Coordinates of C-alpha atoms in Angstrom, one line a residue:
Chain A
M1 CA 26.9 -21.6 -15.2
T2 CA 27.6 -22.5 -12.1
P3 CA 24.4 -22.5 -10.1
S4 CA 26.2 -19.1 -8.1
D5 CA 26.5 -17.0 -10.7
D6 CA 23.1 -17.7 -11.0
R7 CA 21.9 -16.4 -7.4
G8 CA 24.4 -13.3 -9.0
A9 CA 22.6 -12.7 -12.4
E10 CA 19.6 -13.0 -10.0
R11 CA 20.2 -11.0 -7.5
R12 CA 20.8 -7.9 -10.3
A13 CA 17.9 -9.0 -12.3
G14 CA 15.4 -9.8 -9.3
P15 CA 13.7 -13.8 -9.0
K16 CA 12.2 -14.5 -12.4
R17 CA 8.2 -15.2 -11.4
P18 CA 6.4 -18.6 -12.9
A19 CA 3.4 -18.2 -10.9
L20 CA 3.1 -13.7 -12.2
A21 CA 2.9 -15.1 -16.1
R22 CA 1.0 -18.1 -14.8
E23 CA -1.5 -15.2 -13.8
T24 CA -1.9 -13.6 -16.4
L25 CA -2.0 -16.6 -19.0
L26 CA -4.7 -18.1 -16.7
A27 CA -6.1 -14.4 -16.2
I28 CA -5.9 -14.3 -20.4
I29 CA -7.8 -17.8 -20.7
G30 CA -10.9 -16.9 -18.7
A31 CA -12.2 -13.6 -20.2
L32 CA -11.9 -15.2 -23.7
A33 CA -13.4 -18.2 -22.0
L34 CA -16.7 -16.2 -19.6
V35 CA -16.7 -14.2 -23.7
L36 CA -17.1 -17.3 -25.5
C37 CA -19.5 -18.3 -22.5
A38 CA -21.6 -15.3 -22.7
W39 CA -22.0 -15.9 -26.7
A40 CA -22.5 -19.9 -26.6
I41 CA -25.2 -19.8 -24.0
P42 CA -26.7 -16.6 -24.6
W43 CA -29.3 -16.8 -21.2
L44 CA -25.2 -17.2 -19.6
K45 CA -25.0 -13.7 -19.7
F46 CA -26.8 -13.5 -17.2
V47 CA -25.3 -15.2 -15.0
L48 CA -21.7 -14.4 -16.1
T49 CA -22.0 -11.2 -15.1
I50 CA -23.9 -11.3 -11.8
A51 CA -19.9 -13.7 -11.8
L52 CA -18.0 -10.6 -12.3
A53 CA -19.5 -8.3 -9.5
K54 CA -19.7 -10.3 -7.4
G55 CA -15.2 -11.1 -8.1
I56 CA -15.4 -7.9 -7.9
A57 CA -16.8 -7.4 -4.7
V58 CA -14.9 -10.6 -3.3
L59 CA -11.2 -8.7 -4.6
G60 CA -11.9 -6.3 -1.5
I61 CA -12.4 -9.4 0.3
L62 CA -9.3 -11.1 -0.5
L63 CA -7.3 -7.9 0.2
L64 CA -8.4 -8.1 4.2
L65 CA -7.8 -11.6 4.1
R66 CA -4.3 -10.8 3.6
A67 CA -3.8 -9.0 6.9
G68 CA -5.6 -11.9 8.8
Q69 CA -8.7 -10.6 8.9
V70 CA -11.9 -11.6 7.7
S71 CA -16.1 -9.4 7.5
F72 CA -18.6 -10.3 7.7
G73 CA -20.7 -7.5 6.5
H74 CA -19.0 -6.5 3.9
S75 CA -22.1 -6.9 1.5
M76 CA -23.2 -3.7 3.3
F77 CA -20.8 -1.5 1.0
L78 CA -22.5 -4.0 -1.9
A79 CA -26.3 -2.5 -1.0
V80 CA -24.5 0.6 -0.9
G81 CA -23.8 1.0 -4.2
A82 CA -26.5 -1.4 -5.9
Y83 CA -29.0 1.1 -3.3
T84 CA -27.3 4.4 -4.7
V85 CA -28.6 2.3 -7.9
A86 CA -31.7 2.8 -7.2
F87 CA -32.4 5.9 -6.3
V88 CA -30.7 7.7 -9.2
A89 CA -31.3 6.1 -11.4
P90 CA -34.8 7.8 -11.9
G91 CA -32.5 11.1 -12.3
T92 CA -29.7 10.3 -12.6
P93 CA -30.0 7.2 -15.7
E94 CA -26.3 7.0 -16.5
V95 CA -24.1 4.0 -16.3
L96 CA -20.6 5.9 -16.6
L97 CA -21.8 8.8 -13.9
L98 CA -23.9 5.7 -11.5
L99 CA -20.9 3.9 -11.3
P100 CA -18.6 6.3 -10.0
L101 CA -20.8 7.2 -7.2
A102 CA -21.9 4.4 -6.0
A103 CA -17.9 3.9 -5.6
L104 CA -17.7 7.1 -3.8
L105 CA -20.8 6.7 -1.8
A106 CA -19.2 3.2 -0.3
A107 CA -15.8 4.2 -0.5
A108 CA -16.7 7.1 1.7
L109 CA -19.6 5.0 4.0
G110 CA -15.9 2.2 4.7
L111 CA -13.6 5.1 5.5
V112 CA -16.4 6.1 8.4
I113 CA -16.6 2.4 9.5
G114 CA -13.5 1.8 9.1
L115 CA -12.0 4.2 11.1
F116 CA -14.0 2.4 13.5
V117 CA -13.5 -1.0 13.0
V118 CA -10.0 -1.1 12.6
R119 CA -9.1 -0.6 16.5
Y120 CA -9.9 -4.9 16.4
R121 CA -8.9 -7.6 15.0
D122 CA -9.9 -11.5 13.9
I123 CA -12.8 -12.3 16.0
F124 CA -14.5 -8.7 16.8
F125 CA -13.3 -7.5 13.2
G126 CA -15.6 -9.4 12.0
M127 CA -17.9 -9.8 14.4
L128 CA -18.3 -5.7 14.4
N129 CA -18.7 -5.6 9.9
L130 CA -21.1 -8.2 10.8
A131 CA -23.5 -5.7 13.0
L132 CA -22.9 -2.8 11.4
S133 CA -24.0 -4.7 7.7
M134 CA -26.8 -5.7 10.4
V135 CA -27.5 -2.5 11.6
I136 CA -27.4 -1.3 7.3
Y137 CA -30.2 -4.0 5.9
S138 CA -32.2 -3.3 9.4
L139 CA -32.6 0.5 8.2
L140 CA -33.0 -1.1 4.5
E141 CA -35.8 -2.5 6.0
K142 CA -37.8 -0.8 7.6
M143 CA -37.6 2.4 6.1
Y144 CA -40.2 1.9 3.8
A145 CA -41.4 5.2 2.9
V146 CA -37.9 5.9 1.5
T147 CA -36.5 2.2 0.4
H148 CA -40.3 -0.7 -0.1
G149 CA -39.1 -2.5 2.7
T150 CA -38.7 -6.7 1.4
D151 CA -39.7 -6.0 -1.7
G152 CA -37.1 -3.3 -3.3
I153 CA -36.8 -0.6 -5.3
R154 CA -36.7 -1.7 -9.7
V155 CA -34.0 -0.1 -11.8
A156 CA -34.6 2.9 -13.4
G157 CA -33.7 2.5 -17.6
L158 CA -30.4 2.9 -17.7
T159 CA -28.5 5.2 -20.5
F160 CA -25.0 4.1 -21.9
A161 CA -23.2 6.9 -22.7
G162 CA -26.0 8.9 -23.6
Q163 CA -27.5 5.8 -25.7
R164 CA -30.7 3.7 -24.8
L165 CA -29.6 0.8 -26.3
E166 CA -31.6 -2.0 -26.5
R167 CA -32.1 -5.4 -24.2
E168 CA -29.4 -7.7 -25.5
V169 CA -27.5 -5.1 -26.7
Q170 CA -27.6 -3.9 -23.4
E171 CA -27.1 -6.9 -21.5
W172 CA -24.0 -7.1 -23.7
A173 CA -22.7 -3.5 -22.3
M174 CA -23.1 -4.7 -18.9
F175 CA -20.4 -7.7 -19.6
G176 CA -18.2 -5.5 -20.5
I177 CA -18.5 -3.6 -17.8
A178 CA -18.2 -5.7 -16.2
L179 CA -15.7 -7.8 -17.9
T180 CA -13.2 -4.5 -18.5
L181 CA -13.6 -3.4 -14.5
A182 CA -12.8 -7.0 -13.3
V183 CA -9.6 -6.5 -15.4
G184 CA -9.5 -2.9 -13.8
F185 CA -9.8 -4.0 -10.1
G186 CA -7.7 -7.1 -10.7
L187 CA -4.6 -5.6 -12.2
L188 CA -4.8 -3.0 -9.5
V189 CA -4.9 -5.6 -6.7
R190 CA -2.0 -7.5 -8.0
A191 CA 0.2 -4.1 -8.5
Y192 CA -1.4 -2.8 -4.5
L193 CA -0.5 -6.2 -3.1
G194 CA 2.8 -6.0 -4.8
S195 CA 3.6 -2.4 -2.6
P196 CA 4.5 -1.2 -0.1
M197 CA 1.5 -0.7 1.7
G198 CA 0.4 -4.4 0.5
R199 CA 3.2 -5.9 1.9
A200 CA 2.7 -4.3 5.4
L201 CA -1.1 -5.2 5.0
A202 CA 0.8 -9.0 5.2
G203 CA 2.6 -7.6 8.0
I204 CA -0.6 -7.0 9.7
K205 CA -0.9 -11.1 9.8
T206 CA 2.1 -12.0 11.0
R207 CA 3.7 -8.7 12.7
E208 CA 1.9 -5.9 13.7
T209 CA 4.2 -4.6 16.8
R210 CA 7.0 -4.4 13.8
L211 CA 5.0 -2.4 11.8
E212 CA 5.1 0.4 14.4
F213 CA 9.2 0.3 14.7
M214 CA 9.1 0.7 10.7
G215 CA 7.0 3.9 12.3
L216 CA 4.2 2.9 9.4
S217 CA 0.9 2.7 11.4
A218 CA -1.1 -0.8 11.0
R219 CA -4.7 1.1 11.5
L220 CA -3.7 3.2 8.8
V221 CA -2.6 0.9 6.3
L222 CA -5.5 -1.8 7.5
L223 CA -7.9 1.3 6.9
F224 CA -5.8 2.1 3.1
A225 CA -7.5 -1.6 2.5
Y226 CA -10.4 -0.9 3.8
V227 CA -11.9 1.4 1.9
L228 CA -10.5 0.2 -1.3
S229 CA -12.1 -3.0 -0.2
A230 CA -15.5 -1.4 0.5
L231 CA -14.7 0.6 -3.0
M232 CA -14.7 -2.0 -5.2
G233 CA -18.1 -3.4 -3.2
G234 CA -19.6 -0.3 -4.2
V235 CA -19.0 -0.9 -7.6
G236 CA -19.5 -4.5 -7.5
G237 CA -22.6 -3.6 -5.9
A238 CA -23.9 -1.0 -8.4
L239 CA -23.2 -3.5 -11.2
V240 CA -25.5 -5.9 -10.1
A241 CA -27.8 -3.6 -9.1
M242 CA -27.9 -1.8 -13.1
T243 CA -27.4 -6.3 -14.2
S244 CA -30.8 -7.3 -11.9
R245 CA -32.6 -4.5 -12.3
H246 CA -34.2 -5.4 -9.0
V247 CA -32.3 -4.2 -5.1
T248 CA -33.9 -6.0 -1.7
P249 CA -32.5 -5.0 1.1
Q250 CA -31.7 -9.0 1.0
L251 CA -28.8 -7.5 -0.6
A252 CA -26.6 -6.2 3.4
Y253 CA -28.5 -9.2 4.5
W254 CA -25.4 -11.6 6.3
T255 CA -25.5 -14.7 4.9
S256 CA -25.1 -11.8 1.7
S257 CA -21.8 -11.3 3.8
G258 CA -21.4 -15.2 4.3
E259 CA -21.2 -15.5 0.6
L260 CA -18.9 -13.5 0.2
V261 CA -16.1 -14.9 2.5
F262 CA -16.8 -18.5 0.9
I263 CA -16.5 -17.1 -2.8
A264 CA -12.9 -16.1 -1.4
I265 CA -11.7 -19.4 0.0
L266 CA -13.2 -21.0 -3.1
G267 CA -11.3 -19.2 -5.7
G268 CA -8.2 -18.6 -3.5
A269 CA -6.7 -16.0 -1.4
G270 CA -3.4 -16.9 -3.4
S271 CA -4.2 -14.3 -6.0
A272 CA -6.6 -11.2 -8.1
L273 CA -7.6 -14.3 -9.7
G274 CA -8.8 -15.7 -7.4
P275 CA -12.1 -14.2 -6.5
F276 CA -13.4 -14.5 -10.1
L277 CA -12.5 -17.8 -10.7
G278 CA -14.0 -18.8 -6.9
A279 CA -17.5 -15.5 -8.4
T280 CA -18.0 -17.5 -12.7
A281 CA -17.0 -21.1 -10.6
F282 CA -20.3 -19.9 -7.1
E283 CA -22.3 -18.2 -9.7
L284 CA -22.4 -21.0 -12.4
V285 CA -22.6 -24.2 -9.4
R286 CA -25.3 -22.3 -8.2
V287 CA -27.4 -22.0 -11.4
Y288 CA -26.6 -26.2 -12.7
A289 CA -27.1 -27.2 -9.1
A290 CA -30.0 -25.2 -9.3
A291 CA -32.1 -26.4 -12.2
A292 CA -31.0 -30.1 -11.7
V293 CA -31.7 -30.6 -7.8
A294 CA -34.2 -27.5 -7.2
D295 CA -34.2 -28.3 -3.2
A296 CA -30.5 -29.3 -3.0
W297 CA -28.3 -27.1 -4.7
Q298 CA -26.8 -25.3 -1.0
M299 CA -26.1 -29.0 -0.2
I300 CA -24.2 -29.1 -3.3
L301 CA -22.3 -25.8 -2.9
G302 CA -21.4 -26.6 0.9
G303 CA -20.1 -29.9 -0.3
V304 CA -17.4 -28.5 -3.0
L305 CA -16.1 -25.7 -0.3
L306 CA -15.4 -28.5 1.9
V307 CA -13.5 -30.5 -0.8
V308 CA -12.1 -27.3 -1.6
I309 CA -11.0 -26.6 2.3
L310 CA -10.1 -30.5 2.9
F311 CA -8.0 -30.8 -0.5
A312 CA -7.3 -27.4 -2.1
P313 CA -6.3 -25.2 0.7
G314 CA -5.7 -23.1 -2.4
G315 CA -9.2 -23.1 -3.5
V316 CA -9.4 -23.4 -7.3
W317 CA -6.8 -20.7 -8.0
G318 CA -4.4 -23.1 -6.3
I319 CA -5.3 -25.7 -8.1
L320 CA -5.3 -24.3 -12.0
S321 CA -2.6 -22.7 -11.0
S322 CA -0.6 -26.1 -9.7
K323 CA -1.5 -27.9 -12.6
L324 CA 0.0 -25.1 -14.9
K325 CA 3.5 -25.1 -13.0
G326 CA 3.1 -28.8 -13.7
R327 CA 3.0 -28.7 -17.5
G328 CA 6.0 -25.9 -17.0
A329 CA 3.8 -23.1 -18.0
Chain B
M1 CA 35.6 25.8 15.5
S2 CA 36.8 24.7 19.0
T3 CA 35.2 21.4 20.2
P4 CA 32.0 21.8 23.1
P5 CA 33.5 21.4 26.5
V6 CA 31.2 18.8 27.5
T7 CA 28.9 16.5 24.6
A8 CA 25.8 16.7 25.7
P9 CA 23.8 13.2 25.5
L10 CA 21.8 11.0 22.8
L11 CA 19.6 10.1 25.3
S12 CA 19.0 11.1 29.2
A13 CA 17.0 9.2 31.0
K14 CA 15.7 10.9 34.7
G15 CA 14.0 9.5 37.5
L16 CA 12.3 7.0 35.2
R17 CA 9.8 4.2 37.7
L18 CA 7.4 2.1 36.9
A19 CA 5.8 -0.7 38.6
F20 CA 4.1 -3.5 38.0
G21 CA 1.4 -4.0 40.9
G22 CA 4.2 -4.6 43.3
V23 CA 7.2 -5.1 41.3
K24 CA 9.0 -1.7 40.4
A25 CA 10.2 -3.1 37.0
A26 CA 12.5 1.0 37.2
D27 CA 13.1 2.5 40.3
G28 CA 14.6 5.3 39.4
I29 CA 16.5 4.6 36.2
D30 CA 18.8 8.0 35.8
L31 CA 21.5 6.7 32.6
D32 CA 22.4 9.6 30.0
V33 CA 24.3 7.8 27.0
M34 CA 26.5 9.8 24.9
P35 CA 27.1 9.6 21.0
G36 CA 28.6 7.1 19.5
E37 CA 29.4 4.9 22.2
F38 CA 28.0 1.2 23.0
L39 CA 26.7 0.5 26.5
A40 CA 25.8 -2.8 27.1
I41 CA 23.5 -3.5 29.8
I42 CA 23.4 -6.5 32.6
G43 CA 21.6 -8.3 35.4
P44 CA 19.8 -11.1 35.8
N45 CA 16.4 -11.7 34.1
G46 CA 13.4 -9.5 35.7
A47 CA 15.9 -6.9 37.0
G48 CA 14.5 -4.4 34.1
K49 CA 16.2 -4.0 31.0
T50 CA 13.9 -5.2 29.0
T51 CA 10.6 -2.0 30.7
F52 CA 14.0 0.6 30.2
I53 CA 14.1 -0.5 27.0
N54 CA 10.0 0.0 26.4
M55 CA 10.0 3.2 28.1
S56 CA 12.5 4.5 26.0
T57 CA 10.8 3.6 22.8
G58 CA 7.1 4.7 23.5
Y59 CA 5.5 0.8 24.3
L60 CA 5.5 1.7 27.8
R61 CA 5.3 4.3 29.4
P62 CA 7.1 5.2 32.6
Q63 CA 4.8 6.6 35.6
A64 CA 7.4 9.5 36.3
G65 CA 10.3 10.6 35.1
S66 CA 11.7 12.5 32.2
I67 CA 13.6 11.4 29.1
E68 CA 15.0 13.1 26.3
F69 CA 16.8 12.2 22.6
D70 CA 18.3 14.8 21.3
G71 CA 17.7 17.5 23.9
Q72 CA 14.3 16.8 23.3
P73 CA 11.6 15.0 25.3
I74 CA 10.3 11.6 23.6
L75 CA 7.8 10.9 26.2
G76 CA 4.1 9.9 25.6
L77 CA 4.8 9.9 22.3
K78 CA 3.8 6.6 19.8
P79 CA 6.6 4.3 19.0
R80 CA 6.2 5.4 15.3
A81 CA 6.6 9.1 16.5
I82 CA 10.3 7.9 18.2
V83 CA 10.9 5.7 14.9
R84 CA 11.3 8.7 13.3
R85 CA 12.8 10.6 15.4
G86 CA 16.3 8.3 15.3
I87 CA 15.8 5.6 18.0
G88 CA 15.6 1.9 17.0
R89 CA 14.7 -1.2 17.7
S90 CA 15.7 -4.5 17.7
F91 CA 13.7 -7.4 19.5
Q92 CA 14.9 -10.4 21.2
L93 CA 12.4 -13.0 19.7
P94 CA 13.2 -11.3 16.1
Q95 CA 10.0 -10.1 14.2
L96 CA 10.5 -11.0 10.5
F97 CA 7.4 -10.7 8.5
T98 CA 7.6 -14.2 8.1
E99 CA 5.6 -15.2 5.0
H100 CA 7.8 -12.7 3.2
T101 CA 11.7 -13.3 1.8
V102 CA 14.8 -11.6 4.0
L103 CA 14.5 -9.0 1.1
E104 CA 10.8 -7.8 1.0
N105 CA 11.5 -7.1 4.8
A106 CA 14.5 -5.5 4.4
A107 CA 12.8 -3.7 1.1
L108 CA 10.2 -2.9 3.6
A109 CA 12.4 -1.5 6.0
V110 CA 13.2 0.8 2.9
A111 CA 10.4 2.3 2.3
S112 CA 9.6 2.6 5.4
R113 CA 11.5 5.3 5.8
L114 CA 11.4 6.8 3.1
G115 CA 7.0 7.0 3.1
P116 CA 4.7 7.7 2.3
W117 CA 4.4 5.9 -1.0
S118 CA 1.4 5.6 -3.8
P119 CA 0.2 1.6 -3.7
L120 CA 1.1 1.1 -7.3
T121 CA 4.9 1.4 -6.5
P122 CA 6.7 -1.6 -7.3
L123 CA 7.8 -2.4 -2.9
L124 CA 11.5 -4.4 -5.1
R125 CA 12.1 -1.5 -7.2
P126 CA 15.7 -0.8 -8.5
A127 CA 16.2 1.5 -6.4
W128 CA 14.8 0.5 -2.2
R129 CA 15.9 -3.3 -3.9
E130 CA 19.4 -1.6 -4.4
E131 CA 19.7 0.0 -0.7
A132 CA 17.9 -3.2 0.5
M133 CA 20.6 -5.8 -0.5
D134 CA 23.3 -3.8 0.4
L135 CA 22.0 -4.1 3.5
L136 CA 22.0 -7.8 3.9
E137 CA 25.3 -7.7 2.3
R138 CA 26.3 -5.3 4.7
F139 CA 24.9 -8.2 7.3
G140 CA 26.4 -11.0 5.2
L141 CA 22.8 -11.6 4.7
A142 CA 22.6 -11.9 0.6
Q143 CA 23.0 -15.8 0.1
V144 CA 19.5 -16.0 2.1
A145 CA 17.8 -12.4 0.5
E146 CA 15.8 -14.8 -1.5
S147 CA 14.5 -17.1 0.9
R148 CA 11.3 -17.2 3.5
A149 CA 12.4 -15.6 6.8
D150 CA 10.5 -18.3 8.2
T151 CA 13.5 -20.8 6.7
L152 CA 16.7 -19.0 8.5
N153 CA 18.5 -20.6 11.8
E154 CA 18.0 -18.4 14.7
G155 CA 22.0 -16.2 14.2
A156 CA 20.6 -14.8 10.4
R157 CA 17.2 -14.4 11.8
K158 CA 18.4 -12.1 14.2
L159 CA 21.0 -10.3 12.2
A160 CA 18.1 -9.8 9.9
D161 CA 15.5 -8.6 12.9
I162 CA 18.9 -6.1 13.4
A163 CA 19.0 -4.7 10.2
M164 CA 16.0 -3.8 9.8
A165 CA 15.8 -1.2 12.4
V166 CA 19.4 -0.1 11.0
A167 CA 17.5 0.5 7.5
L168 CA 15.3 3.0 9.2
Q169 CA 18.7 5.0 9.2
P170 CA 18.1 5.3 13.5
R171 CA 21.1 7.6 15.6
L172 CA 20.4 5.2 18.5
L173 CA 19.2 1.7 18.0
L174 CA 19.2 -0.3 20.6
M175 CA 19.0 -4.5 21.1
D176 CA 17.7 -6.2 23.0
E177 CA 19.7 -10.1 23.4
P178 CA 21.0 -9.5 20.0
T179 CA 23.2 -12.7 20.8
S180 CA 19.8 -14.8 23.1
G181 CA 19.4 -17.9 21.5
V182 CA 22.1 -18.5 19.5
A183 CA 25.0 -20.9 18.9
A184 CA 27.2 -20.5 20.7
A185 CA 29.9 -21.6 18.0
E186 CA 28.5 -18.3 16.0
K187 CA 28.0 -15.6 18.6
M188 CA 31.4 -13.8 18.1
Q189 CA 31.5 -13.1 14.6
I190 CA 27.6 -12.1 14.4
V191 CA 28.6 -9.3 17.8
E192 CA 31.4 -8.2 15.3
T193 CA 29.0 -8.1 12.0
L194 CA 27.0 -6.4 14.4
V195 CA 29.4 -4.1 16.0
R196 CA 31.5 -3.3 12.5
V197 CA 27.9 -2.1 10.4
L198 CA 26.9 0.0 13.3
R199 CA 29.7 1.6 14.1
Q200 CA 30.5 2.3 9.7
S201 CA 27.1 3.9 9.9
G202 CA 27.4 5.7 13.1
V203 CA 24.9 4.3 14.7
T204 CA 24.8 4.6 19.1
A205 CA 24.0 1.4 20.8
V206 CA 22.5 0.1 24.0
F207 CA 22.5 -3.5 24.0
V208 CA 21.1 -5.9 26.9
E209 CA 23.9 -8.9 27.2
H210 CA 24.0 -11.6 29.3
D211 CA 27.2 -13.2 27.9
M212 CA 29.5 -11.4 30.2
D213 CA 32.6 -12.4 27.0
V214 CA 30.9 -9.7 25.1
V215 CA 30.4 -7.5 27.1
A216 CA 34.0 -7.2 27.7
R217 CA 35.4 -6.9 24.3
F218 CA 32.2 -4.6 22.8
A219 CA 31.0 -2.0 25.3
D220 CA 32.5 1.2 25.6
R221 CA 30.4 1.5 28.5
V222 CA 29.0 -1.9 31.7
A223 CA 25.1 -0.3 33.1
V224 CA 24.2 -3.0 35.8
W225 CA 20.7 -3.4 36.4
S226 CA 20.0 -4.5 39.5
Q227 CA 15.6 -5.1 40.6
G228 CA 15.1 -1.5 38.6
R229 CA 17.8 0.6 39.3
I230 CA 21.3 0.9 37.9
A231 CA 23.8 -0.9 40.3
A232 CA 26.8 0.2 38.8
L233 CA 27.7 2.5 35.5
G234 CA 31.6 3.1 34.5
P235 CA 34.1 0.9 31.4
P236 CA 33.9 -2.8 31.2
A237 CA 37.6 -3.3 33.0
Q238 CA 36.2 -1.4 36.5
V239 CA 32.5 -2.9 36.1
L240 CA 33.3 -6.6 35.5
A241 CA 36.0 -6.7 38.4
D242 CA 33.2 -5.5 40.8
P243 CA 32.8 -8.3 43.5
V244 CA 29.3 -7.4 44.3
V245 CA 29.6 -7.5 40.1
Q246 CA 30.6 -10.6 40.3
R247 CA 28.3 -12.1 43.1
D248 CA 25.3 -10.3 42.4
V249 CA 25.5 -10.4 38.7
I250 CA 27.8 -12.4 36.9
G251 CA 26.6 -15.3 39.8
I252 CA 23.0 -15.3 38.7
S253 CA 23.4 -14.6 34.7
T254 CA 26.3 -17.1 34.5
H255 CA 23.8 -20.1 36.0
A256 CA 20.6 -19.0 35.0

């Protein structure tokens, strides 16, 4: 077969997508590895559940990164999800109701804030998000009568489909829910990025004018991504609250938002797997580095990020993906 | 059924005025574009040619005057609303999504026309993919369909840019210097491709052009722009032979 024949066949069937196969393979291996780790080292279950929850939130950062925008205030949606759980759990302790409620409220806030911030780009977009998140932080901190300020709120006992579970079983349930949602949102984001919506979103980064002259509203395209990212932030926050059983205003503080951006870059923006690779790496490095050198763990994380930015701009996903490609998988 | 005695213009601009500070980019532009014609706009740099395209596509708003498309006023509409009514445009500097392949660029334009879509529909679903591929074949771009848009040469980028505008199935296409920056050897071939596709699709075209050979060969009428006004308008044979046009416009154009 000559090369031109090959191209003709490709035109009809579409090019082969080795990247897609690598992604799927890596996702399955990753999920199995997480389950295995959680089973072998029980105390890691907590860490891994938090990592998955943050990974879901970081998926939202990834969407905005595709449009060339960085939000330095995204943890406000995490906080909304988390506080929703804390406020509502005493009356309605059902996890299966709390999660959609948290998602809905975060998406609603995302819509309100989004209508405003999608008018701006680049540094203005980033700083407006930062400013608004600090407003939320201040409200959570100052309204002591409602939020108990920096003391935070202890999350009441939860039920799973009506069942009150024992501690060990509950930890597994939370881990399972987080993993299921991570896979679900990962697939959703992957499909979204391959759709005209997702392609137009990436178009905001390169040729925003063209979008208008194709009859599309760039703001609407970005708003959709923003609301989806807020929704995932809310789900991530709800999972964090359910797992850690305690919420504080710190969740909305700007350093928490910075952490999400940090994880996004660490994991790599090239794939929907990146956020989960990044979040797992981040939480594991944090746990082990904090155990090894209690005062310097942030320095170790900073060093890791520097190495990633300088030598592996594709993040953990970029490293693993090229390793697999090298083996011809 | 008898043909109407006078065909209504597709685009009708009346008394357009727009000044940037002291510079009059449009100083009373009256122009009717008739359905099916290829109208070339020529004139020295700074005469207001691109400004006219920008006003007709909603990118700039004139300070006075009116623009009607198919009998409907379009002044004050946003670019995307005007695009939806059937006025397409291509750019002097091609505006392609450089991170995407040429096929994805074309498919996105096809999908924009057929939207709204669910965020779960793949961009390269068979219907959109096929239409985009057909379009690229008509433009002679099938070989580079899977290449990233930023790897193309200037001629192919220009054609891809115009293909994206054509994918929206405009009735009127405004092209800003479709051959600028293209190697001289390629130029005629590109314009031939372009004219063939546009004629096949029944698209009326207005194009800004500096190459008088291209104008003489492909335009039905020529409008000569000079300091925000239309200095001459008519068939190329007549306009290009006008000594004033030759001195003031063609002289400057060829030296520029």
